[in-house]
């Protein structure tokens, strides 16, 4: 891999964006390499949680602006589609994903974090969608995912002003799940990942499916999907085992 580092530590797979001298800005090669790793491990049962992070002082400063001069409108559309499709794949990935955000997460970097299930940030982060300052706007899904995560008013403020946001405000508005001390970021995220890995994996997968697909359409479709998935959970060994354990403890 040229642009990422991969650390396999079952049950965790670490995907580390690795262009630190360019603040881990995202080029086509990086999109390809991330997609390729995710496809390789999708059926590996030993890997239960994926953690994305960045090497050096950034999670990622966004799409690689140095490539923008080569983009005519059609190539720009294709690049945005490629980035957005990877983010769609991450959002719907059957295993839980965590963005461990260190330093800058801007533009496409924040959009990558938005496509993850959980976002844990260190105190020193600066988050934002500064694309407006380049005369464009977020193209890897940010206009849609940010609105759904924090609401239209706050999302429009972030997207239209392009300002950088600090950790405490990001936590207050729900942009990140949790802010932790920089020195304990990796430890806390690892603990969270191990906790997730202990959970019944089919139920986790069903939750992701119901939440992601259910929220895309009318509420009645989402609620129906919830009921269907709930039924499927009863077909799993994990459900039988855990319900039996609960009941047997109480009947003693
Ligand atoms: C993140 C900033 C504020 C950091 O500033 P600073 O600490 O001063 O560091 P720099 O010298 O600016 O950057 C170091 C090095 O990285 C290169 N770089 C940084 N960001 C990018 C990028 N997005 N693309 C390409 N290269 C980048 C920078 O050129 C330097 O390289 P040298 O070879 O040393 O010159 C600041 O870097 C910043 O504002 N970055 C841009 C953030 C941004 O606008 N992101 C949105 C991109 S568009 C997008 O993501 C579309 C998808 O929706």
Tab-separated table of C-alpha atoms and ligand atoms in Angstrom:
chain	number	residue	atom	x	y	z
A	1	UNK	CA	0.000	0.000	0.000
A	2	UNK	CA	1.289	3.463	-0.909
A	3	UNK	CA	-1.142	5.754	0.867
A	4	UNK	CA	-2.402	3.814	3.878
A	5	UNK	CA	-1.031	1.561	6.586
A	6	UNK	CA	-2.999	-1.475	7.637
A	7	UNK	CA	-2.617	-2.987	11.095
A	8	UNK	CA	-4.383	-6.275	11.623
A	9	UNK	CA	-4.924	-6.813	15.346
A	10	UNK	CA	-7.927	-9.158	15.516
A	11	UNK	CA	-10.677	-8.373	16.339
A	12	UNK	CA	-9.597	-4.889	15.184
A	13	UNK	CA	-8.438	-3.776	11.742
A	14	UNK	CA	-6.667	-0.402	11.784
A	15	UNK	CA	-6.708	1.592	8.545
A	16	UNK	CA	-4.271	4.464	8.913
A	17	UNK	CA	-4.238	7.200	6.276
A	18	UNK	CA	-0.565	7.657	5.603
A	19	UNK	CA	0.438	10.737	3.643
A	20	UNK	CA	1.492	12.755	6.706
A	21	UNK	CA	3.539	15.309	4.726
A	22	UNK	CA	0.315	16.172	2.820
A	23	UNK	CA	-1.853	15.955	5.955
A	24	UNK	CA	-3.269	12.653	4.682
A	25	UNK	CA	-5.126	14.362	1.861
A	26	UNK	CA	-7.159	11.902	-0.120
A	27	UNK	CA	-6.222	11.073	-3.711
A	28	UNK	CA	-7.605	8.442	-6.091
A	29	UNK	CA	-4.961	5.940	-5.013
A	30	UNK	CA	-6.016	6.297	-1.374
A	31	UNK	CA	-9.682	5.797	-2.257
A	32	UNK	CA	-8.712	2.640	-4.173
A	33	UNK	CA	-6.503	1.290	-1.401
A	34	UNK	CA	-9.066	1.819	1.357
A	35	UNK	CA	-11.755	0.145	-0.773
A	36	UNK	CA	-9.475	-2.752	-1.571
A	37	UNK	CA	-8.615	-3.445	2.108
A	38	UNK	CA	-12.274	-3.262	3.117
A	39	UNK	CA	-13.243	-5.735	0.401
A	40	UNK	CA	-10.430	-8.109	1.419
A	41	UNK	CA	-11.552	-8.327	5.051
A	42	UNK	CA	-15.315	-8.159	4.633
A	43	UNK	CA	-15.708	-11.936	5.065
A	44	UNK	CA	-12.926	-12.349	7.624
A	45	UNK	CA	-14.785	-13.308	10.801
A	46	UNK	CA	-11.742	-12.617	12.966
A	47	UNK	CA	-12.058	-8.909	12.159
A	48	UNK	CA	-15.037	-7.440	13.958
A	49	UNK	CA	-14.346	-3.689	14.075
A	50	UNK	CA	-12.586	-1.260	11.718
A	51	UNK	CA	-10.802	1.826	13.049
A	52	UNK	CA	-9.830	4.643	10.684
A	53	UNK	CA	-7.194	7.146	11.738
A	54	UNK	CA	-4.414	9.272	10.303
A	55	UNK	CA	-0.668	9.328	10.794
A	56	UNK	CA	1.024	12.543	11.913
A	57	UNK	CA	-0.847	15.706	12.836
A	58	UNK	CA	-4.053	15.098	10.892
A	59	UNK	CA	-6.841	12.617	10.446
A	60	UNK	CA	-7.123	14.056	6.929
A	61	UNK	CA	-7.220	17.564	5.431
A	62	UNK	CA	-9.619	16.398	2.724
A	63	UNK	CA	-9.419	15.672	-0.960
A	64	UNK	CA	-6.018	16.274	-2.547
A	65	UNK	CA	-6.351	19.828	-3.866
A	66	UNK	CA	-3.162	19.462	-5.918
A	67	UNK	CA	-5.128	17.199	-8.280
A	68	UNK	CA	-7.915	19.728	-8.809
A	69	UNK	CA	-6.220	21.542	-11.709
A	70	UNK	CA	-6.477	18.326	-13.769
A	71	UNK	CA	-10.232	18.083	-13.252
A	72	UNK	CA	-12.608	19.188	-15.973
A	73	UNK	CA	-16.308	19.070	-14.977
A	74	UNK	CA	-16.763	15.443	-16.003
A	75	UNK	CA	-13.570	14.292	-14.260
A	76	UNK	CA	-14.599	16.272	-11.161
A	77	UNK	CA	-17.973	14.536	-11.185
A	78	UNK	CA	-16.241	11.150	-11.545
A	79	UNK	CA	-13.817	11.928	-8.690
A	80	UNK	CA	-16.665	13.030	-6.399
A	81	UNK	CA	-18.644	9.919	-7.305
A	82	UNK	CA	-15.672	7.679	-6.573
A	83	UNK	CA	-15.123	9.312	-3.167
A	84	UNK	CA	-18.801	9.333	-2.337
A	85	UNK	CA	-19.228	5.672	-3.326
A	86	UNK	CA	-16.406	4.669	-0.984
A	87	UNK	CA	-18.088	6.630	1.836
A	88	UNK	CA	-21.411	4.897	0.997
A	89	UNK	CA	-19.634	1.533	1.196
A	90	UNK	CA	-18.121	2.431	4.584
A	91	UNK	CA	-21.484	3.606	5.937
A	92	UNK	CA	-23.150	0.353	4.899
A	93	UNK	CA	-20.178	-1.867	5.748
A	94	UNK	CA	-21.380	-4.946	7.651
A	95	UNK	CA	-18.878	-4.438	10.488
A	96	UNK	CA	-18.851	-1.472	12.889
A	97	UNK	CA	-16.493	1.367	12.016
A	98	UNK	CA	-14.906	4.026	14.222
A	99	UNK	CA	-13.154	7.224	13.152
A	100	UNK	CA	-10.364	7.958	15.642
A	101	UNK	CA	-9.891	11.646	14.910
A	102	UNK	CA	-6.536	13.206	15.668
A	103	UNK	CA	-5.759	16.778	14.551
A	104	UNK	CA	-7.403	18.093	11.393
A	105	UNK	CA	-10.460	16.401	9.868
A	106	UNK	CA	-11.461	18.709	7.047
A	107	UNK	CA	-13.428	18.390	3.832
A	108	UNK	CA	-13.262	14.830	2.535
A	109	UNK	CA	-11.460	13.850	5.757
A	110	UNK	CA	-14.482	14.846	7.829
A	111	UNK	CA	-16.733	13.189	5.239
A	112	UNK	CA	-14.832	9.935	5.776
A	113	UNK	CA	-15.392	10.302	9.528
A	114	UNK	CA	-19.087	11.056	8.905
A	115	UNK	CA	-19.467	7.772	7.044
A	116	UNK	CA	-18.208	5.844	10.095
A	117	UNK	CA	-20.592	4.626	12.788
A	118	UNK	CA	-18.797	6.397	15.643
A	119	UNK	CA	-16.433	9.369	15.849
A	120	UNK	CA	-14.057	9.749	18.784
A	121	UNK	CA	-11.937	12.886	18.795
A	122	UNK	CA	-8.945	14.094	20.742
A	123	UNK	CA	-9.038	17.530	22.381
A	124	UNK	CA	-6.820	19.051	19.710
A	125	UNK	CA	-9.040	18.364	16.705
A	126	UNK	CA	-10.164	20.946	14.187
A	127	UNK	CA	-13.111	19.812	12.121
A	128	UNK	CA	-14.815	21.454	9.205
A	129	UNK	CA	-16.013	21.504	5.639
A	130	UNK	CA	-13.943	24.353	4.147
A	131	UNK	CA	-14.727	23.516	0.496
A	132	UNK	CA	-16.688	26.789	0.153
A	133	UNK	CA	-13.363	28.641	0.433
A	134	UNK	CA	-12.287	26.882	-2.783
A	135	UNK	CA	-15.501	27.875	-4.542
A	136	UNK	CA	-16.984	24.384	-4.266
A	137	UNK	CA	-18.841	22.397	-1.616
A	138	UNK	CA	-18.486	18.959	0.045
A	139	UNK	CA	-18.527	16.241	-2.586
A	140	UNK	CA	-17.995	12.992	-0.653
A	141	UNK	CA	-21.464	12.920	0.925
A	142	UNK	CA	-21.073	15.746	3.463
A	143	UNK	CA	-24.087	17.765	2.333
A	144	UNK	CA	-26.340	14.796	3.082
A	145	UNK	CA	-24.692	13.052	6.042
A	146	UNK	CA	-23.986	16.175	8.084
A	147	UNK	CA	-27.614	17.334	7.828
A	148	UNK	CA	-28.834	13.940	8.975
A	149	UNK	CA	-26.364	13.841	11.873
A	150	UNK	CA	-26.672	17.336	13.366
A	151	UNK	CA	-29.693	18.935	11.646
A	152	UNK	CA	-30.083	21.323	8.733
A	153	UNK	CA	-29.473	24.649	10.500
A	154	UNK	CA	-26.123	23.723	12.023
A	155	UNK	CA	-25.054	21.782	8.921
A	156	UNK	CA	-25.745	24.755	6.651
A	157	UNK	CA	-23.738	26.992	8.975
A	158	UNK	CA	-20.755	24.645	8.813
A	159	UNK	CA	-20.989	24.104	5.043
A	160	UNK	CA	-21.698	27.730	4.058
A	161	UNK	CA	-19.150	29.393	6.356
A	162	UNK	CA	-16.430	26.747	6.082
A	163	UNK	CA	-15.079	27.621	9.538
A	164	UNK	CA	-13.025	25.201	11.575
A	165	UNK	CA	-14.738	23.799	14.671
A	166	UNK	CA	-13.048	22.840	17.916
A	167	UNK	CA	-13.594	19.638	19.867
A	168	UNK	CA	-15.915	20.916	22.601
A	169	UNK	CA	-18.387	22.485	20.134
A	170	UNK	CA	-18.228	19.370	17.922
A	171	UNK	CA	-19.153	17.238	20.908
A	172	UNK	CA	-21.931	19.619	21.982
A	173	UNK	CA	-23.677	19.494	18.604
A	174	UNK	CA	-23.251	15.729	18.220
A	175	UNK	CA	-20.733	15.895	15.398
A	176	UNK	CA	-18.485	13.593	17.421
A	177	UNK	CA	-19.629	11.018	19.949
A	178	UNK	CA	-16.926	11.743	22.482
A	179	UNK	CA	-13.847	13.890	23.061
A	180	UNK	CA	-10.954	12.392	25.008
A	181	UNK	CA	-7.503	13.502	26.148
A	182	UNK	CA	-5.034	13.342	23.268
A	183	UNK	CA	-2.722	11.091	25.294
A	184	UNK	CA	-5.448	8.492	25.852
A	185	UNK	CA	-7.136	8.631	22.441
A	186	UNK	CA	-5.783	5.327	21.148
A	187	UNK	CA	-6.395	3.506	24.435
A	188	UNK	CA	-9.998	4.723	24.682
A	189	UNK	CA	-10.772	3.912	21.063
A	190	UNK	CA	-9.246	0.445	21.389
A	191	UNK	CA	-11.376	-0.207	24.497
A	192	UNK	CA	-14.474	0.939	22.647
A	193	UNK	CA	-13.651	-1.288	19.682
A	194	UNK	CA	-13.101	-4.305	21.945
A	195	UNK	CA	-16.421	-3.627	23.653
A	196	UNK	CA	-18.150	-3.527	20.255
A	197	UNK	CA	-16.376	-6.731	19.215
A	198	UNK	CA	-17.910	-8.516	22.229
A	199	UNK	CA	-21.442	-7.745	21.061
A	200	UNK	CA	-23.494	-10.226	18.999
A	201	UNK	CA	-22.207	-9.541	15.494
A	202	UNK	CA	-25.371	-10.438	13.579
A	203	UNK	CA	-27.401	-8.068	15.747
A	204	UNK	CA	-24.816	-5.325	15.149
A	205	UNK	CA	-25.097	-5.931	11.421
A	206	UNK	CA	-28.881	-5.839	11.579
A	207	UNK	CA	-28.761	-2.569	13.536
A	208	UNK	CA	-26.559	-0.982	10.863
A	209	UNK	CA	-28.858	-2.190	8.095
A	210	UNK	CA	-32.057	-1.041	9.782
A	211	UNK	CA	-30.650	2.353	10.846
A	212	UNK	CA	-28.965	3.136	7.519
A	213	UNK	CA	-31.588	1.864	5.074
A	214	UNK	CA	-34.538	2.558	7.385
A	215	UNK	CA	-33.708	6.250	7.697
A	216	UNK	CA	-33.485	6.765	3.936
A	217	UNK	CA	-37.201	6.461	3.219
A	218	UNK	CA	-40.644	6.982	4.749
A	219	UNK	CA	-40.868	6.181	8.470
A	220	UNK	CA	-43.302	3.326	7.886
A	221	UNK	CA	-40.728	1.585	5.640
A	222	UNK	CA	-38.082	2.062	8.322
A	223	UNK	CA	-40.359	0.709	11.034
A	224	UNK	CA	-41.265	-2.283	8.873
A	225	UNK	CA	-37.576	-2.964	8.236
A	226	UNK	CA	-37.021	-2.793	12.002
A	227	UNK	CA	-39.693	-5.460	12.610
A	228	UNK	CA	-38.272	-7.710	9.896
A	229	UNK	CA	-34.734	-7.414	11.225
A	230	UNK	CA	-36.010	-8.027	14.756
A	231	UNK	CA	-37.468	-11.311	13.552
A	232	UNK	CA	-34.224	-12.311	11.857
A	233	UNK	CA	-32.309	-11.744	15.115
A	234	UNK	CA	-34.320	-14.645	16.570
A	235	UNK	CA	-32.701	-16.984	14.045
A	236	UNK	CA	-29.238	-16.441	15.548
A	237	UNK	CA	-27.413	-18.640	18.050
A	238	UNK	CA	-26.300	-15.482	19.815
A	239	UNK	CA	-29.893	-14.538	20.639
A	240	UNK	CA	-30.748	-18.033	21.888
A	241	UNK	CA	-27.627	-18.223	24.036
A	242	UNK	CA	-27.987	-14.776	25.571
A	243	UNK	CA	-31.711	-15.072	26.289
A	244	UNK	CA	-31.167	-18.542	27.849
A	245	UNK	CA	-28.362	-17.139	30.012
A	246	UNK	CA	-30.548	-14.277	31.194
A	247	UNK	CA	-33.508	-16.537	32.029
A	248	UNK	CA	-31.486	-19.304	33.684
A	249	UNK	CA	-29.803	-16.818	36.063
A	250	UNK	CA	-33.210	-15.580	37.192
A	251	UNK	CA	-34.863	-18.967	37.650
A	252	UNK	CA	-32.228	-20.165	40.165
B	1	LIG	C1	-5.236	21.874	7.234
B	1	LIG	C2	-4.506	23.204	7.110
B	1	LIG	C3	-5.282	24.293	7.827
B	1	LIG	C4	-3.128	23.030	7.809
B	1	LIG	O1	-2.344	24.188	7.672
B	1	LIG	P1	-0.789	24.111	8.039
B	1	LIG	O2	-0.607	23.484	9.381
B	1	LIG	O3	-0.256	25.490	7.840
B	1	LIG	O4	-0.158	23.085	7.012
B	1	LIG	P2	0.077	23.299	5.449
B	1	LIG	O5	1.455	23.813	5.217
B	1	LIG	O6	-1.039	24.053	4.850
B	1	LIG	O7	-0.034	21.792	4.929
B	1	LIG	C5	1.050	20.877	5.041
B	1	LIG	C6	1.203	20.199	3.702
B	1	LIG	O8	0.017	19.496	3.397
B	1	LIG	C7	-0.525	19.945	2.160
B	1	LIG	N1	-1.993	19.884	2.203
B	1	LIG	C8	-2.788	20.228	3.218
B	1	LIG	N2	-4.068	20.032	2.890
B	1	LIG	C9	-4.073	19.536	1.638
B	1	LIG	C10	-5.089	19.121	0.742
B	1	LIG	N3	-6.380	19.122	1.095
B	1	LIG	N4	-4.712	18.708	-0.466
B	1	LIG	C11	-3.425	18.652	-0.839
B	1	LIG	N5	-2.408	19.019	-0.032
B	1	LIG	C12	-2.745	19.448	1.183
B	1	LIG	C13	0.000	21.370	2.005
B	1	LIG	O9	-0.010	21.763	0.665
B	1	LIG	C14	1.392	21.201	2.554
B	1	LIG	O10	2.205	20.541	1.600
B	1	LIG	P3	3.567	21.246	1.062
B	1	LIG	O11	4.143	20.279	0.092
B	1	LIG	O12	4.393	21.389	2.327
B	1	LIG	O13	3.158	22.538	0.494
B	1	LIG	C15	-4.284	23.595	5.650
B	1	LIG	O14	-3.370	22.697	5.082
B	1	LIG	C16	-5.534	23.570	4.833
B	1	LIG	O15	-6.353	24.459	4.926
B	1	LIG	N6	-5.699	22.553	3.980
B	1	LIG	C17	-6.786	22.464	3.007
B	1	LIG	C18	-8.080	22.017	3.684
B	1	LIG	C19	-9.210	21.986	2.666
B	1	LIG	O16	-9.522	22.962	2.025
B	1	LIG	N7	-9.836	20.817	2.530
B	1	LIG	C20	-10.928	20.608	1.585
B	1	LIG	C21	-10.404	19.986	0.332
B	1	LIG	S1	-11.640	19.809	-0.941
B	1	LIG	C22	-12.453	18.371	-0.482
B	1	LIG	O17	-12.150	17.750	0.495
B	1	LIG	C23	-13.511	17.884	-1.438
B	1	LIG	C24	-14.320	16.760	-0.920
B	1	LIG	O18	-15.476	17.210	-0.314
